Tab-separated table of C-alpha atoms in Angstrom:
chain	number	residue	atom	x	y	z
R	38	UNK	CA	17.159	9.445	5.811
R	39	UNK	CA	18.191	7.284	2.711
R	40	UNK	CA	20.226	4.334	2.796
R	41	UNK	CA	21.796	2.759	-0.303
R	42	UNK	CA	23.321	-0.481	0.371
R	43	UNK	CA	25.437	-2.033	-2.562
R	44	UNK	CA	25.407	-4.155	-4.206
R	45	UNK	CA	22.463	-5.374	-4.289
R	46	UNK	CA	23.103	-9.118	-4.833
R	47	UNK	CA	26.645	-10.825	-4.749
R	48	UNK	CA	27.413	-14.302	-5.904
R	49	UNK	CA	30.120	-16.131	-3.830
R	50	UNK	CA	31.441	-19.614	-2.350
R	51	UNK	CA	31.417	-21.300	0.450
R	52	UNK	CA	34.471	-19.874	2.585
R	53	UNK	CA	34.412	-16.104	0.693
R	54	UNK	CA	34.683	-13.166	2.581
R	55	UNK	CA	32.141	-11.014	1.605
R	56	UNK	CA	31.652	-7.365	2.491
R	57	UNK	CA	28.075	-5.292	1.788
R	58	UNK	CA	27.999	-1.173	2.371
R	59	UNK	CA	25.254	0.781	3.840
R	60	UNK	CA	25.772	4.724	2.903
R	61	UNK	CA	23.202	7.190	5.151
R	62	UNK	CA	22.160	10.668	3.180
R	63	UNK	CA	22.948	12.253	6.396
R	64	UNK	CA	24.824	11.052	9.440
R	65	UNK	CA	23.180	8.505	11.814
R	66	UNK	CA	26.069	8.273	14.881
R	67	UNK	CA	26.227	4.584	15.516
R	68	UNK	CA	22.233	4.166	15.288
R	69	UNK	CA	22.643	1.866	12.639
R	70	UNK	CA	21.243	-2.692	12.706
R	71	UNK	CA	21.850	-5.172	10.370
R	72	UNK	CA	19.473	-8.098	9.568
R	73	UNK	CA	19.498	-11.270	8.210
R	74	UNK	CA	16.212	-12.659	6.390
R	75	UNK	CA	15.909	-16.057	4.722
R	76	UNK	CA	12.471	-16.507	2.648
R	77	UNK	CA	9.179	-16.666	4.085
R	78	UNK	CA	10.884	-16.182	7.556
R	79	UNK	CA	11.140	-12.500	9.205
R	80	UNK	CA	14.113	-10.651	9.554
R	81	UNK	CA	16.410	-11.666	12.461
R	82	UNK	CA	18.880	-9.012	13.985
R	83	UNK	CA	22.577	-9.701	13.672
R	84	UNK	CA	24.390	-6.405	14.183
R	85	UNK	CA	23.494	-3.431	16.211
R	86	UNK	CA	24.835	-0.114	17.485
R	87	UNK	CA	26.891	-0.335	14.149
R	88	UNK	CA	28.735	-2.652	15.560
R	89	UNK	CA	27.861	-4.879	18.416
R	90	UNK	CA	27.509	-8.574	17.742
R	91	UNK	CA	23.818	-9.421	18.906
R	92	UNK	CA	23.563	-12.507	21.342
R	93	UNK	CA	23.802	-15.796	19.227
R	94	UNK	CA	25.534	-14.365	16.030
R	95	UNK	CA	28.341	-16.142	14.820
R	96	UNK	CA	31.549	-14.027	15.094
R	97	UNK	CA	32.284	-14.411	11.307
R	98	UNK	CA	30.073	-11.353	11.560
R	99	UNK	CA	31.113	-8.301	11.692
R	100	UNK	CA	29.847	-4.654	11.353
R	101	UNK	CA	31.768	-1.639	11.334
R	102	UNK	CA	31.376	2.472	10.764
R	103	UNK	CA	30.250	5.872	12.032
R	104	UNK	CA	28.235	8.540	10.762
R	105	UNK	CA	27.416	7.952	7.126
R	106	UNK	CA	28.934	4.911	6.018
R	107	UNK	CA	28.678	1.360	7.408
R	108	UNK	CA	29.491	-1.904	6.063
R	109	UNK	CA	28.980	-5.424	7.048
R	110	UNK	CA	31.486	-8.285	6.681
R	111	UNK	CA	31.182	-12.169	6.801
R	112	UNK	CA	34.463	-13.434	7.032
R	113	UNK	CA	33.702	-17.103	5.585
R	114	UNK	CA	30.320	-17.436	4.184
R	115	UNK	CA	28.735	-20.783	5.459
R	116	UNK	CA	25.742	-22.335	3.496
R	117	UNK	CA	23.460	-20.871	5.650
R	118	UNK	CA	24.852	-17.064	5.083
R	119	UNK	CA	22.846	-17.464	1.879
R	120	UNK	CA	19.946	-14.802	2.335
R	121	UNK	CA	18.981	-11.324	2.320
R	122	UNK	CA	20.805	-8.769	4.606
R	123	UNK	CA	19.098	-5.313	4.972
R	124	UNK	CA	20.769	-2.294	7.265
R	125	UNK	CA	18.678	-0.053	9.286
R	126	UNK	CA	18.724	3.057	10.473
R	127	UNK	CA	17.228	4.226	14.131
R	128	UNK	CA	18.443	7.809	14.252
R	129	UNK	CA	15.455	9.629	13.088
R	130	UNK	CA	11.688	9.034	12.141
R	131	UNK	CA	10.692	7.991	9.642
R	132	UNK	CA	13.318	4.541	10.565
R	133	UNK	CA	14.725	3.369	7.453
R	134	UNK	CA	15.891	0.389	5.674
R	135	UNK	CA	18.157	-0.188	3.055
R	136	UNK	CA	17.254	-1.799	-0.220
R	137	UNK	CA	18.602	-5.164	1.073
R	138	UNK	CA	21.605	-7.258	-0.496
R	139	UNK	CA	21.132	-11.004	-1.625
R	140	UNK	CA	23.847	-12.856	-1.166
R	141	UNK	CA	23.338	-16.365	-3.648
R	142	UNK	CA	25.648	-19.215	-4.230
R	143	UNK	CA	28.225	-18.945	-7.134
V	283	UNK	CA	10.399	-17.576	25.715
V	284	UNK	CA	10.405	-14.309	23.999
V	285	UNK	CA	8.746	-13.828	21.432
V	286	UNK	CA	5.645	-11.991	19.516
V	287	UNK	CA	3.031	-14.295	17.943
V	288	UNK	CA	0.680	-12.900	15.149
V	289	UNK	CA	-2.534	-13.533	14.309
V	290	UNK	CA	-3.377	-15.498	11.020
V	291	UNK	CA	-3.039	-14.350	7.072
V	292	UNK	CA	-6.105	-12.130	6.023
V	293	UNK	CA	-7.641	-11.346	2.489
V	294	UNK	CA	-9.679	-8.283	2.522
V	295	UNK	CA	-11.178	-6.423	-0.892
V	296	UNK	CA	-10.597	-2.886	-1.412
V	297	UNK	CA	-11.419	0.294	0.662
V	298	UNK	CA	-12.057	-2.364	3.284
V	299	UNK	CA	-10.436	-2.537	6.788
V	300	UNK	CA	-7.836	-4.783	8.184
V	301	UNK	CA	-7.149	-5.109	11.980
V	302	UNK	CA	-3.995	-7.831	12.880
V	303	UNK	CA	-2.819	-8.308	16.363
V	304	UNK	CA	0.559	-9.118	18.082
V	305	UNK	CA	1.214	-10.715	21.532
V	306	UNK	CA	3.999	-10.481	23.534
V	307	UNK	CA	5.484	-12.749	26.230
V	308	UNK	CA	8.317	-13.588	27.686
V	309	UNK	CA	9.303	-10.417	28.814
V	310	UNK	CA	7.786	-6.754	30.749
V	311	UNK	CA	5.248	-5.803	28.466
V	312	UNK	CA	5.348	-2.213	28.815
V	313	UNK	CA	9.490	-1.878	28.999
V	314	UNK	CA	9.862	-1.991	25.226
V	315	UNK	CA	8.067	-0.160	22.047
V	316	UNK	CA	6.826	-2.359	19.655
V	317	UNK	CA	7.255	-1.442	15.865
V	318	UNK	CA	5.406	-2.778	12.555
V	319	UNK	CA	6.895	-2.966	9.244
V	320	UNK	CA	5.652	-4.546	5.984
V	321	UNK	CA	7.015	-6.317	2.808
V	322	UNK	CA	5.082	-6.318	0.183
V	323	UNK	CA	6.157	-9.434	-2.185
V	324	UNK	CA	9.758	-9.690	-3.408
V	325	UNK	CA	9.889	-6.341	-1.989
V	326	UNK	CA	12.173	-4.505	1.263
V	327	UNK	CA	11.293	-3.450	4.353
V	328	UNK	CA	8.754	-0.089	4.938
V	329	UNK	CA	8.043	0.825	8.061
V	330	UNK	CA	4.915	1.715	9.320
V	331	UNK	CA	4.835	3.233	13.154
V	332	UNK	CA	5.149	2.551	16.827
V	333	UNK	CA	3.630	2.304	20.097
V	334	UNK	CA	4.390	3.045	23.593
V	335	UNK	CA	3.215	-0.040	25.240
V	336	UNK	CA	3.139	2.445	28.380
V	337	UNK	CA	0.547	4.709	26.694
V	338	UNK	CA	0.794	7.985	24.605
V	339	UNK	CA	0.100	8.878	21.475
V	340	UNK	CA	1.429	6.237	19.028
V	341	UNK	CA	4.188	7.603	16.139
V	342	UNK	CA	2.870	6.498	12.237
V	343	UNK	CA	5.103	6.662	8.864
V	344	UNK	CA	3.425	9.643	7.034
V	345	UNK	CA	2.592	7.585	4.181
V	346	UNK	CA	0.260	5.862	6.575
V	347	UNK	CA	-1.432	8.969	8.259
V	348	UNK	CA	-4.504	9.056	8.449
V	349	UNK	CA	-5.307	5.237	7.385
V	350	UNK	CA	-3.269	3.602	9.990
V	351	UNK	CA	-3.774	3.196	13.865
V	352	UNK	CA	-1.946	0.948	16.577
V	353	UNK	CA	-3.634	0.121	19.557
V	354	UNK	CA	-2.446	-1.930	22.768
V	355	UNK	CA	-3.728	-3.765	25.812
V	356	UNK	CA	-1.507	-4.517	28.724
V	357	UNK	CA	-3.777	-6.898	30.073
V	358	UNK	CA	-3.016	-9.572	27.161
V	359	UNK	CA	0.418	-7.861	26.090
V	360	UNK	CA	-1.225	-7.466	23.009
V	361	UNK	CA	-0.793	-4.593	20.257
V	362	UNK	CA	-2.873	-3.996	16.950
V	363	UNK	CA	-2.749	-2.377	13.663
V	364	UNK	CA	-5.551	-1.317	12.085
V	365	UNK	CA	-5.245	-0.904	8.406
V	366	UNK	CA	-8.471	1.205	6.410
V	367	UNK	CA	-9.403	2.151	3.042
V	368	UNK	CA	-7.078	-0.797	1.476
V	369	UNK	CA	-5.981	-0.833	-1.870
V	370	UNK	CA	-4.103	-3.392	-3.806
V	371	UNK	CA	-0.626	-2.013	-3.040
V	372	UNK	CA	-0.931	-2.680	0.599
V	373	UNK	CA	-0.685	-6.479	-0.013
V	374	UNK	CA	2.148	-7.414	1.842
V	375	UNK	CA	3.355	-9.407	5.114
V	376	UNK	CA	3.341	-7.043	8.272
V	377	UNK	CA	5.715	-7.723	10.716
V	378	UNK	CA	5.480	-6.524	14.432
V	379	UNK	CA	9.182	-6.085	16.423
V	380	UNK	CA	9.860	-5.384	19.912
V	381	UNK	CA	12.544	-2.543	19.656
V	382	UNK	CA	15.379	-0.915	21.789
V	383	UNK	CA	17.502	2.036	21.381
V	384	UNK	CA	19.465	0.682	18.677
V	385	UNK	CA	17.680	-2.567	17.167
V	386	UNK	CA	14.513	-4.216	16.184
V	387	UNK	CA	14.521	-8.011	18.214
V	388	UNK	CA	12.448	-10.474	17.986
V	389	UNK	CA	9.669	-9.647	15.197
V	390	UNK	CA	6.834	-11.497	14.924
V	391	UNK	CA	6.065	-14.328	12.309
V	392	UNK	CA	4.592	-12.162	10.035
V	393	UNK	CA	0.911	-11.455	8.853
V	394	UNK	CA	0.196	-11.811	4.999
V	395	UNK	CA	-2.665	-9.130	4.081
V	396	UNK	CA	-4.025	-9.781	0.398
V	397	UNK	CA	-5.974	-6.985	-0.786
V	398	UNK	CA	-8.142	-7.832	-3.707
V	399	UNK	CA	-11.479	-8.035	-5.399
């Protein structure tokens, strides 16, 4: 299973709302994570389920979507929102990741 | 606490073998898979395969067949991944994760392997 996130890099502020997609070739149900990865540090989980805030996120994150298309939504980027975010898929083998989204400072 | 803790950055030259290790603690061993993935540099996620820390025959990524195999010992809550036949393209950091039904949490530090001559 594919997934194409877009875009692939954003520039915003401080206090943006920013929104990143995550479109499956096929449909996944809600097995679907998001993660979080700041260089030279491994990925840390933020979303999962699709939507289900993991333990410790902020609640300025949000994930949402069924079946083929997912997105993720900070609602007011913080300085330390700058990094990569990368979906996942856990629906079938081979698991998949998407190409990953860097979010830099404008 | 829980987490996994890898074992230190290896260089390796070609068509040699690499074998990096992940311990677990903090939580019941055998209750959760454990997962590696890799990221080669400025590069995104790939995984690689799984393990049953119960037992069973572990799952591998098909571009890994035959060159890959993960290995675990519930004595030291420890898993492995052997790497052979390396070639310059699998330079990259390996990550281990503990996984559940729907996410991959925590993952290891990472592992750089440098393949070269």
């Amino acid at each position: 299973i594919q997934l194409t996130q877009s875009p692939s890099s954003l520039s915003a502020s401080v206090g943006d709302r920013v929104t990143i997609t995550c479109r499956a070739s096929q449909g996944i149900s809600n097995y679907l994570a998001w993660y979080q990865q700041k260089p030279g540090i491994a990925p840390k989980l933020l979303i999962y389920a699709a939507s289900t805030l993991h333990s410790g996120v902020p609640s300025r994150f949000s994930g949402s979507g069924s079946g083929t298309d997912f997105t993720l939504t900070i609602s007011s980027l913080l300085p330390e929102d700058f990094a990569t975010y990368y979906c996942q898929q856990l629906d079938t083998f081979p698991l998949t990741f998407g190409g990953g989204t860097k979010v830099e400072i404008k | 606490q829980l987490q996994l803790v890898q074992s230190g950055a290896e260089v390796e030259k070609p068509g040699a073998s690499v074998k990096i290790s992940c311990k677990a603690s903090g939580y019941t061993f055998t209750m959760y898979f454990i997962h590696w993935v890799r990221q080669a540099p400025g590069q995104g996620l790939e995984w690689v395969g799984m393990i049953n820390p119960r037992g069973g025959s572990p799952t591998y990524a098909q571009n890994f067949q035959g060159r890959v195999t993960m290995t675990r010992d519930t004595s030291t809550s420890t898993v492995s991944l052997e790497l052979s036949s390396l070639r310059s393209e699998d330079t990259a950091v390996y990550y281990c994760a503990r996984a559940g039904t729907y996410w991959f949490d925590p993952w290891g530090q990472g592992t750089l392997v440098t393949v070269s001559s």
